[in-house]
PDB file of C-alpha atoms and ligand atoms in Angstrom:
ATOM      1  CA  MET A 471     -13.503 -13.166   7.929  1.00 98.00           C
ATOM      2  CA  VAL A 472     -13.857 -15.099   4.703  1.00 98.00           C
ATOM      3  CA  LEU A 473     -14.549 -14.118   1.096  1.00 98.00           C
ATOM      4  CA  ASP A 474     -16.552 -16.919  -0.532  1.00 98.00           C
ATOM      5  CA  SER A 475     -17.104 -15.201  -3.829  1.00 98.00           C
ATOM      6  CA  PRO A 476     -16.174 -11.761  -5.186  1.00 97.00           C
ATOM      7  CA  GLY A 477     -18.929  -9.226  -4.937  1.00 97.00           C
ATOM      8  CA  THR A 478     -20.382 -10.698  -1.754  1.00 98.00           C
ATOM      9  CA  PRO A 479     -19.809  -9.561   1.854  1.00 98.00           C
ATOM     10  CA  LEU A 480     -17.186 -11.304   3.952  1.00 98.00           C
ATOM     11  CA  ARG A 481     -18.518 -14.022   6.221  1.00 98.00           C
ATOM     12  CA  GLU A 482     -17.492 -14.541   9.825  1.00 98.00           C
ATOM     13  CA  ALA A 483     -16.321 -18.140  10.141  1.00 97.00           C
ATOM     14  CA  GLU A 484     -14.548 -20.576  12.430  1.00 97.00           C
ATOM     15  CA  LEU A 485     -11.694 -22.095  10.440  1.00 96.00           C
ATOM     16  CA  PRO A 486      -9.196 -24.786  11.416  1.00 96.00           C
ATOM     17  CA  ALA A 487      -6.070 -23.208  12.923  1.00 96.00           C
ATOM     18  CA  PRO A 488      -3.377 -22.832  10.250  1.00 96.00           C
ATOM     19  CA  VAL A 489      -0.374 -25.125  10.586  1.00 95.00           C
ATOM     20  CA  ALA A 490       3.097 -23.944   9.637  1.00 96.00           C
ATOM     21  CA  GLY A 491       4.313 -25.627   6.459  1.00 96.00           C
ATOM     22  CA  PRO A 492       8.025 -25.834   5.570  1.00 96.00           C
ATOM     23  CA  GLY A 493       9.657 -22.440   6.030  1.00 97.00           C
ATOM     24  CA  GLN A 494       6.548 -20.943   7.565  1.00 98.00           C
ATOM     25  CA  VAL A 495       5.649 -19.420  10.898  1.00 98.00           C
ATOM     26  CA  VAL A 496       2.195 -19.045  12.391  1.00 98.00           C
ATOM     27  CA  VAL A 497       1.408 -15.648  13.859  1.00 98.00           C
ATOM     28  CA  ALA A 498      -1.323 -14.567  16.226  1.00 98.00           C
ATOM     29  CA  VAL A 499      -2.654 -11.497  14.431  1.00 98.00           C
ATOM     30  CA  ASP A 500      -2.859  -8.311  16.474  1.00 98.00           C
ATOM     31  CA  ALA A 501      -3.924  -5.932  13.723  1.00 98.00           C
ATOM     32  CA  CYS A 502      -4.386  -5.966   9.969  1.00 98.00           C
ATOM     33  CA  GLY A 503      -4.529  -2.927   7.737  1.00 98.00           C
ATOM     34  CA  VAL A 504      -7.310  -2.567   5.196  1.00 98.00           C
ATOM     35  CA  CYS A 505      -5.894  -1.643   1.794  1.00 96.00           C
ATOM     36  CA  ARG A 506      -7.596  -0.464  -1.375  1.00 94.00           C
ATOM     37  CA  THR A 507      -6.272  -3.650  -2.963  1.00 95.00           C
ATOM     38  CA  ASP A 508      -8.506  -5.575  -0.550  1.00 97.00           C
ATOM     39  CA  LEU A 509     -11.447  -3.719  -2.064  1.00 96.00           C
ATOM     40  CA  HIS A 510     -10.297  -4.678  -5.561  1.00 95.00           C
ATOM     41  CA  VAL A 511     -10.080  -8.344  -4.476  1.00 97.00           C
ATOM     42  CA  VAL A 512     -13.431  -8.331  -2.691  1.00 97.00           C
ATOM     43  CA  ASP A 513     -15.144  -6.480  -5.537  1.00 96.00           C
ATOM     44  CA  GLY A 514     -13.773  -8.886  -8.160  1.00 96.00           C
ATOM     45  CA  GLU A 515     -11.578  -6.343  -9.947  1.00 95.00           C
ATOM     46  CA  LEU A 516      -8.515  -8.592  -9.577  1.00 95.00           C
ATOM     47  CA  PRO A 517      -8.775 -11.972 -11.311  1.00 95.00           C
ATOM     48  CA  GLY A 518      -8.481 -15.402  -9.775  1.00 95.00           C
ATOM     49  CA  PRO A 519      -8.248 -14.991  -5.998  1.00 98.00           C
ATOM     50  CA  LYS A 520      -7.955 -18.118  -3.891  1.00 97.00           C
ATOM     51  CA  LEU A 521     -11.480 -18.992  -2.755  1.00 98.00           C
ATOM     52  CA  PRO A 522     -12.593 -19.128  -0.095  1.00 98.00           C
ATOM     53  CA  LEU A 523     -10.102 -16.471   0.954  1.00 98.00           C
ATOM     54  CA  VAL A 524      -9.070 -14.719   4.147  1.00 98.00           C
ATOM     55  CA  PRO A 525      -8.158 -11.226   2.847  1.00 98.00           C
ATOM     56  CA  GLY A 526      -5.649  -8.831   4.353  1.00 98.00           C
ATOM     57  CA  HIS A 527      -1.978  -8.176   3.650  1.00 98.00           C
ATOM     58  CA  GLN A 528      -0.863  -5.631   6.231  1.00 98.00           C
ATOM     59  CA  VAL A 529      -0.554  -8.084   9.085  1.00 98.00           C
ATOM     60  CA  ILE A 530       1.027  -7.309  12.432  1.00 98.00           C
ATOM     61  CA  GLY A 531       1.270 -10.288  14.756  1.00 98.00           C
ATOM     62  CA  ARG A 532       3.334 -12.270  17.233  1.00 98.00           C
ATOM     63  CA  VAL A 533       4.908 -15.576  16.289  1.00 98.00           C
ATOM     64  CA  VAL A 534       3.198 -18.489  17.999  1.00 98.00           C
ATOM     65  CA  GLU A 535       4.700 -21.297  15.917  1.00 97.00           C
ATOM     66  CA  ALA A 536       8.364 -20.483  15.498  1.00 96.00           C
ATOM     67  CA  GLY A 537      10.517 -20.949  12.432  1.00 96.00           C
ATOM     68  CA  ALA A 538      14.274 -20.801  11.926  1.00 97.00           C
ATOM     69  CA  ARG A 539      14.377 -17.021  11.631  1.00 97.00           C
ATOM     70  CA  PHE A 540      11.693 -15.817  14.022  1.00 98.00           C
ATOM     71  CA  GLY A 541      11.192 -17.205  17.520  1.00 97.00           C
ATOM     72  CA  ALA A 542       7.986 -17.479  19.513  1.00 97.00           C
ATOM     73  CA  GLY A 543       6.728 -14.140  20.783  1.00 97.00           C
ATOM     74  CA  GLU A 544       8.571 -11.991  18.229  1.00 98.00           C
ATOM     75  CA  ARG A 545       6.509  -9.286  16.577  1.00 98.00           C
ATOM     76  CA  VAL A 546       6.534  -9.536  12.794  1.00 98.00           C
ATOM     77  CA  GLY A 547       4.868  -7.964   9.802  1.00 98.00           C
ATOM     78  CA  VAL A 548       3.442 -10.046   6.979  1.00 98.00           C
ATOM     79  CA  PRO A 549       3.218  -8.054   3.730  1.00 97.00           C
ATOM     80  CA  TRP A 550       1.582  -8.440   0.324  1.00 97.00           C
ATOM     81  CA  LEU A 551       4.561 -10.269  -1.206  1.00 97.00           C
ATOM     82  CA  GLY A 552       4.104 -13.707   0.322  1.00 98.00           C
ATOM     83  CA  TRP A 553       6.267 -15.951  -1.833  1.00 98.00           C
ATOM     84  CA  THR A 554       8.465 -15.795  -4.920  1.00 98.00           C
ATOM     85  CA  CYS A 555      10.101 -18.538  -6.984  1.00 98.00           C
ATOM     86  CA  GLY A 556      13.653 -17.376  -6.313  1.00 97.00           C
ATOM     87  CA  GLU A 557      14.951 -18.663  -9.635  1.00 98.00           C
ATOM     88  CA  CYS A 558      13.458 -16.598 -12.472  1.00 98.00           C
ATOM     89  CA  ARG A 559      15.127 -13.666 -14.262  1.00 98.00           C
ATOM     90  CA  TYR A 560      13.291 -11.217 -12.039  1.00 98.00           C
ATOM     91  CA  CYS A 561      14.051 -12.966  -8.765  1.00 98.00           C
ATOM     92  CA  LEU A 562      17.727 -13.295  -9.704  1.00 98.00           C
ATOM     93  CA  SER A 563      18.083  -9.619 -10.579  1.00 98.00           C
ATOM     94  CA  GLY A 564      16.684  -7.899  -7.502  1.00 96.00           C
ATOM     95  CA  ARG A 565      13.212  -7.592  -9.013  1.00 98.00           C
ATOM     96  CA  GLU A 566      11.309 -10.247  -7.129  1.00 98.00           C
ATOM     97  CA  ASN A 567       8.308  -7.898  -7.134  1.00 97.00           C
ATOM     98  CA  LEU A 568       7.901  -8.802 -10.817  1.00 98.00           C
ATOM     99  CA  CYS A 569       8.154 -12.602 -10.412  1.00 98.00           C
ATOM    100  CA  ASP A 570       5.490 -14.206 -12.584  1.00 98.00           C
ATOM    101  CA  ARG A 571       5.024 -16.981 -10.055  1.00 98.00           C
ATOM    102  CA  ALA A 572       4.851 -14.683  -7.010  1.00 98.00           C
ATOM    103  CA  ARG A 573       2.048 -15.338  -4.572  1.00 98.00           C
ATOM    104  CA  PHE A 574       0.410 -12.591  -2.607  1.00 98.00           C
ATOM    105  CA  THR A 575      -0.949 -12.489   0.908  1.00 98.00           C
ATOM    106  CA  GLY A 576      -4.685 -11.993   1.137  1.00 98.00           C
ATOM    107  CA  TYR A 577      -5.053 -12.845  -2.570  1.00 98.00           C
ATOM    108  CA  GLN A 578      -3.529 -16.186  -3.462  1.00 97.00           C
ATOM    109  CA  LEU A 579      -2.614 -16.919   0.165  1.00 98.00           C
ATOM    110  CA  ASP A 580      -4.827 -16.523   3.213  1.00 98.00           C
ATOM    111  CA  GLY A 581      -4.121 -13.252   4.965  1.00 98.00           C
ATOM    112  CA  GLY A 582      -4.680 -11.329   8.143  1.00 98.00           C
ATOM    113  CA  TYR A 583      -8.417 -10.783   8.528  1.00 98.00           C
ATOM    114  CA  ALA A 584      -8.146 -13.596  11.076  1.00 98.00           C
ATOM    115  CA  GLU A 585      -6.839 -14.409  14.516  1.00 98.00           C
ATOM    116  CA  LEU A 586      -4.111 -16.696  13.142  1.00 98.00           C
ATOM    117  CA  ALA A 587      -2.149 -16.635   9.907  1.00 98.00           C
ATOM    118  CA  ALA A 588       0.610 -18.784   8.446  1.00 98.00           C
ATOM    119  CA  ALA A 589       3.346 -17.048   6.464  1.00 98.00           C
ATOM    120  CA  ASP A 590       6.665 -17.856   4.795  1.00 98.00           C
ATOM    121  CA  GLU A 591       9.094 -16.379   7.295  1.00 98.00           C
ATOM    122  CA  ARG A 592      11.544 -15.320   4.566  1.00 98.00           C
ATOM    123  CA  PHE A 593       9.005 -12.689   3.554  1.00 98.00           C
ATOM    124  CA  CYS A 594       8.126 -11.529   7.074  1.00 98.00           C
ATOM    125  CA  PHE A 595      10.058  -8.731   8.704  1.00 97.00           C
ATOM    126  CA  PRO A 596      10.519  -7.178  12.129  1.00 96.00           C
ATOM    127  CA  VAL A 597       8.318  -4.192  12.957  1.00 97.00           C
ATOM    128  CA  PRO A 598       9.991  -1.084  14.393  1.00 95.00           C
ATOM    129  CA  ASP A 599       9.451  -0.308  18.060  1.00 94.00           C
ATOM    130  CA  GLY A 600       7.594   2.883  18.811  1.00 94.00           C
ATOM    131  CA  TYR A 601       4.506   1.900  16.856  1.00 97.00           C
ATOM    132  CA  ASN A 602       1.658   0.040  18.470  1.00 97.00           C
ATOM    133  CA  ASP A 603       0.144  -2.738  16.388  1.00 98.00           C
ATOM    134  CA  VAL A 604      -2.693  -0.673  14.956  1.00 98.00           C
ATOM    135  CA  GLN A 605      -0.409   2.227  14.061  1.00 98.00           C
ATOM    136  CA  ALA A 606       2.161  -0.113  12.512  1.00 98.00           C
ATOM    137  CA  ALA A 607      -0.229  -1.957  10.203  1.00 98.00           C
ATOM    138  CA  PRO A 608      -0.496   0.756   7.499  1.00 98.00           C
ATOM    139  CA  LEU A 609       3.283   0.850   7.190  1.00 98.00           C
ATOM    140  CA  LEU A 610       3.180  -2.598   5.623  1.00 97.00           C
ATOM    141  CA  CYS A 611       1.519  -1.712   2.336  1.00 96.00           C
ATOM    142  CA  ALA A 612       0.408   1.913   2.313  1.00 96.00           C
ATOM    143  CA  GLY A 613       3.858   2.793   3.586  1.00 97.00           C
ATOM    144  CA  LEU A 614       5.878   0.295   1.583  1.00 96.00           C
ATOM    145  CA  ILE A 615       4.211   0.834  -1.773  1.00 96.00           C
ATOM    146  CA  GLY A 616       4.274   4.551  -1.141  1.00 97.00           C
ATOM    147  CA  TYR A 617       7.985   4.350  -0.409  1.00 97.00           C
ATOM    148  CA  ARG A 618       8.695   2.369  -3.565  1.00 97.00           C
ATOM    149  CA  SER A 619       6.630   4.849  -5.571  1.00 98.00           C
ATOM    150  CA  LEU A 620       8.581   7.743  -4.106  1.00 98.00           C
ATOM    151  CA  ARG A 621      11.888   6.075  -5.019  1.00 97.00           C
ATOM    152  CA  LEU A 622      10.653   5.597  -8.584  1.00 97.00           C
ATOM    153  CA  ALA A 623       9.679   9.258  -8.724  1.00 96.00           C
ATOM    154  CA  GLY A 624      13.408  10.006  -8.583  1.00 96.00           C
ATOM    155  CA  ASP A 625      14.818  13.104  -6.960  1.00 96.00           C
ATOM    156  CA  ALA A 626      11.817  15.282  -7.815  1.00 97.00           C
ATOM    157  CA  GLU A 627      11.707  18.389  -5.671  1.00 98.00           C
ATOM    158  CA  ARG A 628       8.104  19.372  -6.498  1.00 98.00           C
ATOM    159  CA  LEU A 629       6.051  16.244  -5.876  1.00 98.00           C
ATOM    160  CA  GLY A 630       2.352  15.859  -6.641  1.00 98.00           C
ATOM    161  CA  LEU A 631       0.298  13.253  -4.762  1.00 98.00           C
ATOM    162  CA  TYR A 632      -2.983  12.345  -6.467  1.00 98.00           C
ATOM    163  CA  GLY A 633      -5.439  10.863  -3.972  1.00 96.00           C
ATOM    164  CA  PHE A 634      -4.692  11.654  -0.350  1.00 96.00           C
ATOM    165  CA  GLY A 635      -5.450   8.365   1.398  1.00 95.00           C
ATOM    166  CA  ALA A 636      -3.436   5.911   3.441  1.00 97.00           C
ATOM    167  CA  SER A 637      -0.364   5.849   1.192  1.00 97.00           C
ATOM    168  CA  ALA A 638      -0.197   9.559   0.475  1.00 98.00           C
ATOM    169  CA  HIS A 639      -0.500  10.492   4.134  1.00 98.00           C
ATOM    170  CA  ILE A 640       2.667   8.479   4.799  1.00 98.00           C
ATOM    171  CA  VAL A 641       4.525   9.494   1.626  1.00 98.00           C
ATOM    172  CA  ALA A 642       3.897  13.175   2.336  1.00 98.00           C
ATOM    173  CA  GLN A 643       5.766  12.831   5.630  1.00 98.00           C
ATOM    174  CA  VAL A 644       8.689  10.991   4.049  1.00 98.00           C
ATOM    175  CA  ALA A 645       8.878  13.470   1.185  1.00 98.00           C
ATOM    176  CA  ARG A 646       8.920  16.449   3.548  1.00 98.00           C
ATOM    177  CA  HIS A 647      11.618  14.704   5.596  1.00 98.00           C
ATOM    178  CA  GLU A 648      13.666  14.486   2.398  1.00 97.00           C
ATOM    179  CA  GLY A 649      13.213  18.208   1.778  1.00 98.00           C
ATOM    180  CA  ARG A 650      10.776  17.884  -1.107  1.00 98.00           C
ATOM    181  CA  ARG A 651       7.821  20.180  -1.717  1.00 98.00           C
ATOM    182  CA  VAL A 652       4.474  18.377  -1.626  1.00 98.00           C
ATOM    183  CA  PHE A 653       1.345  19.238  -3.600  1.00 98.00           C
ATOM    184  CA  ALA A 654      -1.798  17.244  -2.779  1.00 98.00           C
ATOM    185  CA  PHE A 655      -4.503  16.633  -5.381  1.00 98.00           C
ATOM    186  CA  THR A 656      -7.874  15.406  -4.121  1.00 97.00           C
ATOM    187  CA  ARG A 657     -11.396  15.029  -5.388  1.00 95.00           C
ATOM    188  CA  ALA A 658     -12.990  18.365  -6.196  1.00 93.00           C
ATOM    189  CA  GLY A 659     -14.206  20.100  -3.085  1.00 93.00           C
ATOM    190  CA  ASP A 660     -12.820  17.553  -0.608  1.00 95.00           C
ATOM    191  CA  GLY A 661     -11.877  20.199   1.916  1.00 95.00           C
ATOM    192  CA  GLU A 662     -11.205  17.704   4.694  1.00 95.00           C
ATOM    193  CA  ALA A 663      -8.651  15.739   2.686  1.00 96.00           C
ATOM    194  CA  GLN A 664      -7.045  18.991   1.570  1.00 97.00           C
ATOM    195  CA  ALA A 665      -6.808  20.257   5.154  1.00 97.00           C
ATOM    196  CA  PHE A 666      -5.355  16.897   6.254  1.00 97.00           C
ATOM    197  CA  ALA A 667      -2.723  17.122   3.510  1.00 98.00           C
ATOM    198  CA  ARG A 668      -1.720  20.610   4.629  1.00 98.00           C
ATOM    199  CA  GLU A 669      -1.412  19.392   8.229  1.00 97.00           C
ATOM    200  CA  LEU A 670       1.064  16.783   6.988  1.00 97.00           C
ATOM    201  CA  GLY A 671       3.221  19.309   5.219  1.00 97.00           C
ATOM    202  CA  ALA A 672       1.688  19.802   1.782  1.00 98.00           C
ATOM    203  CA  GLU A 673       2.262  23.415   0.796  1.00 98.00           C
ATOM    204  CA  TRP A 674      -0.745  23.321  -1.530  1.00 98.00           C
ATOM    205  CA  ALA A 675      -3.836  21.114  -1.729  1.00 98.00           C
ATOM    206  CA  GLY A 676      -6.585  21.350  -4.300  1.00 97.00           C
ATOM    207  CA  ASP A 677      -8.705  19.694  -6.948  1.00 96.00           C
ATOM    208  CA  ALA A 678      -7.030  16.932  -8.957  1.00 96.00           C
ATOM    209  CA  LEU A 679      -8.472  17.875 -12.333  1.00 94.00           C
ATOM    210  CA  ALA A 680      -7.864  21.590 -11.977  1.00 91.00           C
ATOM    211  CA  PRO A 681      -4.538  23.146 -13.057  1.00 91.00           C
ATOM    212  CA  ALA A 682      -1.623  22.692 -10.648  1.00 94.00           C
ATOM    213  CA  PRO A 683      -0.357  25.888  -8.977  1.00 96.00           C
ATOM    214  CA  GLU A 684       3.036  25.393 -10.582  1.00 97.00           C
ATOM    215  CA  GLU A 685       4.887  22.762 -12.596  1.00 98.00           C
ATOM    216  CA  LEU A 686       5.701  19.524 -10.813  1.00 98.00           C
ATOM    217  CA  ASP A 687       8.837  17.418 -11.175  1.00 98.00           C
ATOM    218  CA  ALA A 688       6.956  14.184 -10.518  1.00 98.00           C
ATOM    219  CA  ALA A 689       3.537  12.918  -9.554  1.00 98.00           C
ATOM    220  CA  ILE A 690       2.375   9.742  -7.846  1.00 98.00           C
ATOM    221  CA  ILE A 691      -1.179   8.604  -8.540  1.00 98.00           C
ATOM    222  CA  PHE A 692      -2.720   6.627  -5.692  1.00 97.00           C
ATOM    223  CA  ALA A 693      -6.381   7.006  -6.639  1.00 95.00           C
ATOM    224  CA  PRO A 694      -7.590   4.257  -9.025  1.00 94.00           C
ATOM    225  CA  ALA A 695      -8.987   6.742 -11.533  1.00 96.00           C
ATOM    226  CA  GLY A 696      -7.561   6.615 -15.069  1.00 97.00           C
ATOM    227  CA  GLU A 697      -8.554  10.213 -15.847  1.00 97.00           C
ATOM    228  CA  LEU A 698      -5.868  11.330 -13.408  1.00 98.00           C
ATOM    229  CA  VAL A 699      -3.118  10.082 -15.745  1.00 98.00           C
ATOM    230  CA  PRO A 700      -3.483  12.780 -18.421  1.00 98.00           C
ATOM    231  CA  ALA A 701      -4.120  15.340 -15.656  1.00 98.00           C
ATOM    232  CA  ALA A 702      -0.872  14.404 -13.931  1.00 98.00           C
ATOM    233  CA  LEU A 703       1.079  14.326 -17.203  1.00 98.00           C
ATOM    234  CA  ALA A 704      -0.168  17.819 -17.927  1.00 97.00           C
ATOM    235  CA  ALA A 705       1.021  18.932 -14.499  1.00 98.00           C
ATOM    236  CA  VAL A 706       4.610  17.650 -14.685  1.00 98.00           C
ATOM    237  CA  ALA A 707       7.464  19.544 -16.277  1.00 98.00           C
ATOM    238  CA  ASN A 708       9.614  18.260 -19.140  1.00 98.00           C
ATOM    239  CA  GLY A 709      11.454  15.159 -17.989  1.00 98.00           C
ATOM    240  CA  GLY A 710       9.034  14.588 -15.135  1.00 98.00           C
ATOM    241  CA  SER A 711       7.655  11.215 -14.088  1.00 98.00           C
ATOM    242  CA  VAL A 712       4.111  10.093 -13.390  1.00 98.00           C
ATOM    243  CA  VAL A 713       4.043   6.982 -11.220  1.00 98.00           C
ATOM    244  CA  CYS A 714       0.854   4.915 -10.936  1.00 98.00           C
ATOM    245  CA  ALA A 715       0.935   3.213  -7.547  1.00 97.00           C
ATOM    246  CA  GLY A 716      -2.263   1.171  -7.578  1.00 92.00           C
ATOM    247  CA  ILE A 717      -2.730  -2.424  -8.663  1.00 92.00           C
ATOM    248  CA  HIS A 718      -5.944  -1.564 -10.492  1.00 93.00           C
ATOM    249  CA  MET A 719      -7.115   1.561 -12.262  1.00 95.00           C
ATOM    250  CA  SER A 720     -10.072   2.473 -14.434  1.00 96.00           C
ATOM    251  CA  ASP A 721      -9.232   2.849 -18.139  1.00 98.00           C
ATOM    252  CA  ILE A 722      -7.003   5.751 -19.035  1.00 98.00           C
ATOM    253  CA  PRO A 723      -8.682   8.116 -21.511  1.00 98.00           C
ATOM    254  CA  SER A 724      -6.795   8.739 -24.726  1.00 98.00           C
ATOM    255  CA  PHE A 725      -4.689  11.868 -24.647  1.00 97.00           C
ATOM    256  CA  PRO A 726      -2.557  13.887 -27.085  1.00 98.00           C
ATOM    257  CA  TYR A 727       1.040  12.765 -27.462  1.00 98.00           C
ATOM    258  CA  GLU A 728       2.028  16.289 -26.516  1.00 98.00           C
ATOM    259  CA  LEU A 729       1.347  15.365 -22.865  1.00 98.00           C
ATOM    260  CA  LEU A 730       4.016  12.668 -22.967  1.00 98.00           C
ATOM    261  CA  TRP A 731       6.418  14.562 -25.190  1.00 98.00           C
ATOM    262  CA  GLY A 732       9.302  16.358 -23.504  1.00 98.00           C
ATOM    263  CA  GLU A 733      10.712  13.114 -22.109  1.00 98.00           C
ATOM    264  CA  ARG A 734       7.967  12.722 -19.578  1.00 98.00           C
ATOM    265  CA  VAL A 735       7.840   9.218 -18.146  1.00 98.00           C
ATOM    266  CA  LEU A 736       4.688   7.278 -17.312  1.00 98.00           C
ATOM    267  CA  ARG A 737       5.145   4.112 -15.278  1.00 98.00           C
ATOM    268  CA  SER A 738       3.507   1.833 -12.749  1.00 98.00           C
ATOM    269  CA  VAL A 739       4.729   0.395  -9.484  1.00 97.00           C
ATOM    270  CA  ALA A 740       4.128  -3.299  -8.927  1.00 96.00           C
ATOM    271  CA  ASN A 741       4.233  -4.921  -5.512  1.00 95.00           C
ATOM    272  CA  LEU A 742       7.321  -4.662  -3.317  1.00 95.00           C
ATOM    273  CA  THR A 743      10.623  -6.345  -2.730  1.00 96.00           C
ATOM    274  CA  ARG A 744      11.977  -7.469   0.621  1.00 96.00           C
ATOM    275  CA  ARG A 745      14.639  -4.827   0.218  1.00 96.00           C
ATOM    276  CA  ASP A 746      11.953  -2.122   0.022  1.00 96.00           C
ATOM    277  CA  ALA A 747      10.570  -3.433   3.299  1.00 96.00           C
ATOM    278  CA  GLU A 748      13.947  -3.378   5.039  1.00 96.00           C
ATOM    279  CA  GLU A 749      14.691   0.134   3.838  1.00 97.00           C
ATOM    280  CA  PHE A 750      11.307   1.574   4.660  1.00 97.00           C
ATOM    281  CA  MET A 751      11.034  -0.055   8.089  1.00 97.00           C
ATOM    282  CA  ALA A 752      14.408   1.474   8.958  1.00 97.00           C
ATOM    283  CA  LEU A 753      13.392   4.884   7.602  1.00 97.00           C
ATOM    284  CA  ALA A 754       9.884   5.189   9.095  1.00 98.00           C
ATOM    285  CA  PRO A 755      10.961   5.717  12.723  1.00 97.00           C
ATOM    286  CA  ARG A 756      13.658   8.173  11.665  1.00 97.00           C
ATOM    287  CA  VAL A 757      11.212  10.521   9.881  1.00 97.00           C
ATOM    288  CA  PRO A 758       9.328   9.755  12.139  1.00 97.00           C
ATOM    289  CA  VAL A 759       6.268   8.660  10.191  1.00 98.00           C
ATOM    290  CA  ARG A 760       3.087   8.976  12.225  1.00 97.00           C
ATOM    291  CA  THR A 761       0.126   7.013  10.951  1.00 98.00           C
ATOM    292  CA  GLU A 762      -3.415   8.204  11.416  1.00 97.00           C
ATOM    293  CA  VAL A 763      -5.777   5.279  11.753  1.00 97.00           C
ATOM    294  CA  GLU A 764      -9.475   4.469  12.007  1.00 97.00           C
ATOM    295  CA  ALA A 765      -9.733   1.077  13.737  1.00 98.00           C
ATOM    296  CA  PHE A 766     -12.555  -1.451  13.527  1.00 98.00           C
ATOM    297  CA  PRO A 767     -12.909  -4.805  15.299  1.00 98.00           C
ATOM    298  CA  LEU A 768     -12.251  -7.848  13.094  1.00 98.00           C
ATOM    299  CA  ALA A 769     -15.931  -8.810  13.015  1.00 97.00           C
ATOM    300  CA  GLU A 770     -16.691  -5.436  11.410  1.00 98.00           C
ATOM    301  CA  ALA A 771     -14.423  -6.030   8.407  1.00 98.00           C
ATOM    302  CA  ASN A 772     -17.317  -5.373   6.005  1.00 98.00           C
ATOM    303  CA  GLU A 773     -17.980  -2.026   7.663  1.00 98.00           C
ATOM    304  CA  ALA A 774     -14.261  -1.244   7.489  1.00 98.00           C
ATOM    305  CA  LEU A 775     -14.216  -1.995   3.750  1.00 98.00           C
ATOM    306  CA  ALA A 776     -17.301   0.156   3.233  1.00 97.00           C
ATOM    307  CA  ARG A 777     -15.674   2.975   5.132  1.00 97.00           C
ATOM    308  CA  LEU A 778     -12.594   2.778   2.902  1.00 96.00           C
ATOM    309  CA  ARG A 779     -14.805   2.660  -0.178  1.00 95.00           C
ATOM    310  CA  SER A 780     -16.536   5.865   0.950  1.00 92.00           C
ATOM    311  CA  GLY A 781     -13.309   7.786   0.406  1.00 89.00           C
ATOM    312  CA  GLU A 782     -13.878   9.745   3.606  1.00 90.00           C
ATOM    313  CA  VAL A 783     -11.170   8.143   5.727  1.00 94.00           C
ATOM    314  CA  ARG A 784      -8.556  10.369   7.297  1.00 95.00           C
ATOM    315  CA  GLY A 785      -5.414   8.246   6.948  1.00 96.00           C
ATOM    316  CA  ALA A 786      -5.751   4.467   7.043  1.00 97.00           C
ATOM    317  CA  VAL A 787      -8.324   1.855   8.053  1.00 98.00           C
ATOM    318  CA  VAL A 788      -7.136  -0.980  10.279  1.00 98.00           C
ATOM    319  CA  LEU A 789      -8.756  -4.040  11.801  1.00 98.00           C
ATOM    320  CA  ARG A 790      -7.941  -4.370  15.481  1.00 98.00           C
ATOM    321  CA  VAL A 791      -7.836  -8.138  15.887  1.00 97.00           C
ATOM    322  CA  ARG A 792      -6.516  -8.398  19.447  1.00 93.00           C
ATOM    323  CA  ALA A 793      -8.585  -6.137  21.682  1.00 89.00           C
ATOM    324  CA  ALA A 794      -5.533  -4.464  23.231  1.00 84.00           C
ATOM    325  CA  ALA A 795      -3.585  -4.038  19.974  1.00 85.00           C
TER     326      ALA A 795
HETATM  327 ZN1  LIG B1965      10.663 -15.559  -9.606  1.00 97.01          ZN
HETATM  328 ZN1  LIG B1966      -2.008  -3.044  -0.102  1.00 97.01          ZN
END
């Protein structure tokens, strides 16, 4: 499924089979998660995508053209971080997620809305057993970015999650596993999302712009809505952190300095490192994280994107590329 130009529907196309370049493997895609970032790419909210582009950066597949690290038949995940320079200040200090020359799967590199994908095998990783392909796909970005966001939230006991979608439904499980208390903030009156959050261990779920039931120690904002930033700052205690997990957000309204005062911290999370992936893929089966998924066939990628855009999804949206995935 190909994006020819932002703002237009994806087009079903027959493309030449990708060939593995140096350091790459080719994988037969079994499933590919649909991320909010895909919506931002397709809608033109992120500048300069490769065009035409095969979107998708939560790729689960089996290696069909082996490399040095992964042999034929091995199941691998291909994440958002597709390539880094390896020599800049960021890459040399454990912060490859910030590399200015980084290239991202399904954005500057063709991704997983396809039957075959080529990927730099240094950035692929093994997928834990115990997850089928469709269930595993949301771990790759919703899970990974959520995990990195949770780490950056520090040791907060009372954790607010703003926007209860694919990432939050995974983070809530990890946070509960770590003994934290989870508070879920959704759109006003979204009773289904609030009930879902309670099922996953949130002790409270309610409207994002209404007052929190008690002070929070940290908040993670997954919804791309800038007005949540002052709301979350108002909800955290002195010294608390507000972590913005999305790659794109509407403008943040101006707010009184008082909301930041008291050593509150406001920060974003950008991308992921390979170390995040290793840590989270080891942790997920131990929690164990269970992903809730709505699956669509590859040819219905536009419908899958529309479904995600609707905000009514319970958990994550995934494209089932191989019929038995
Ligand atoms: Zn670099
Ligand atoms: Zn993503």
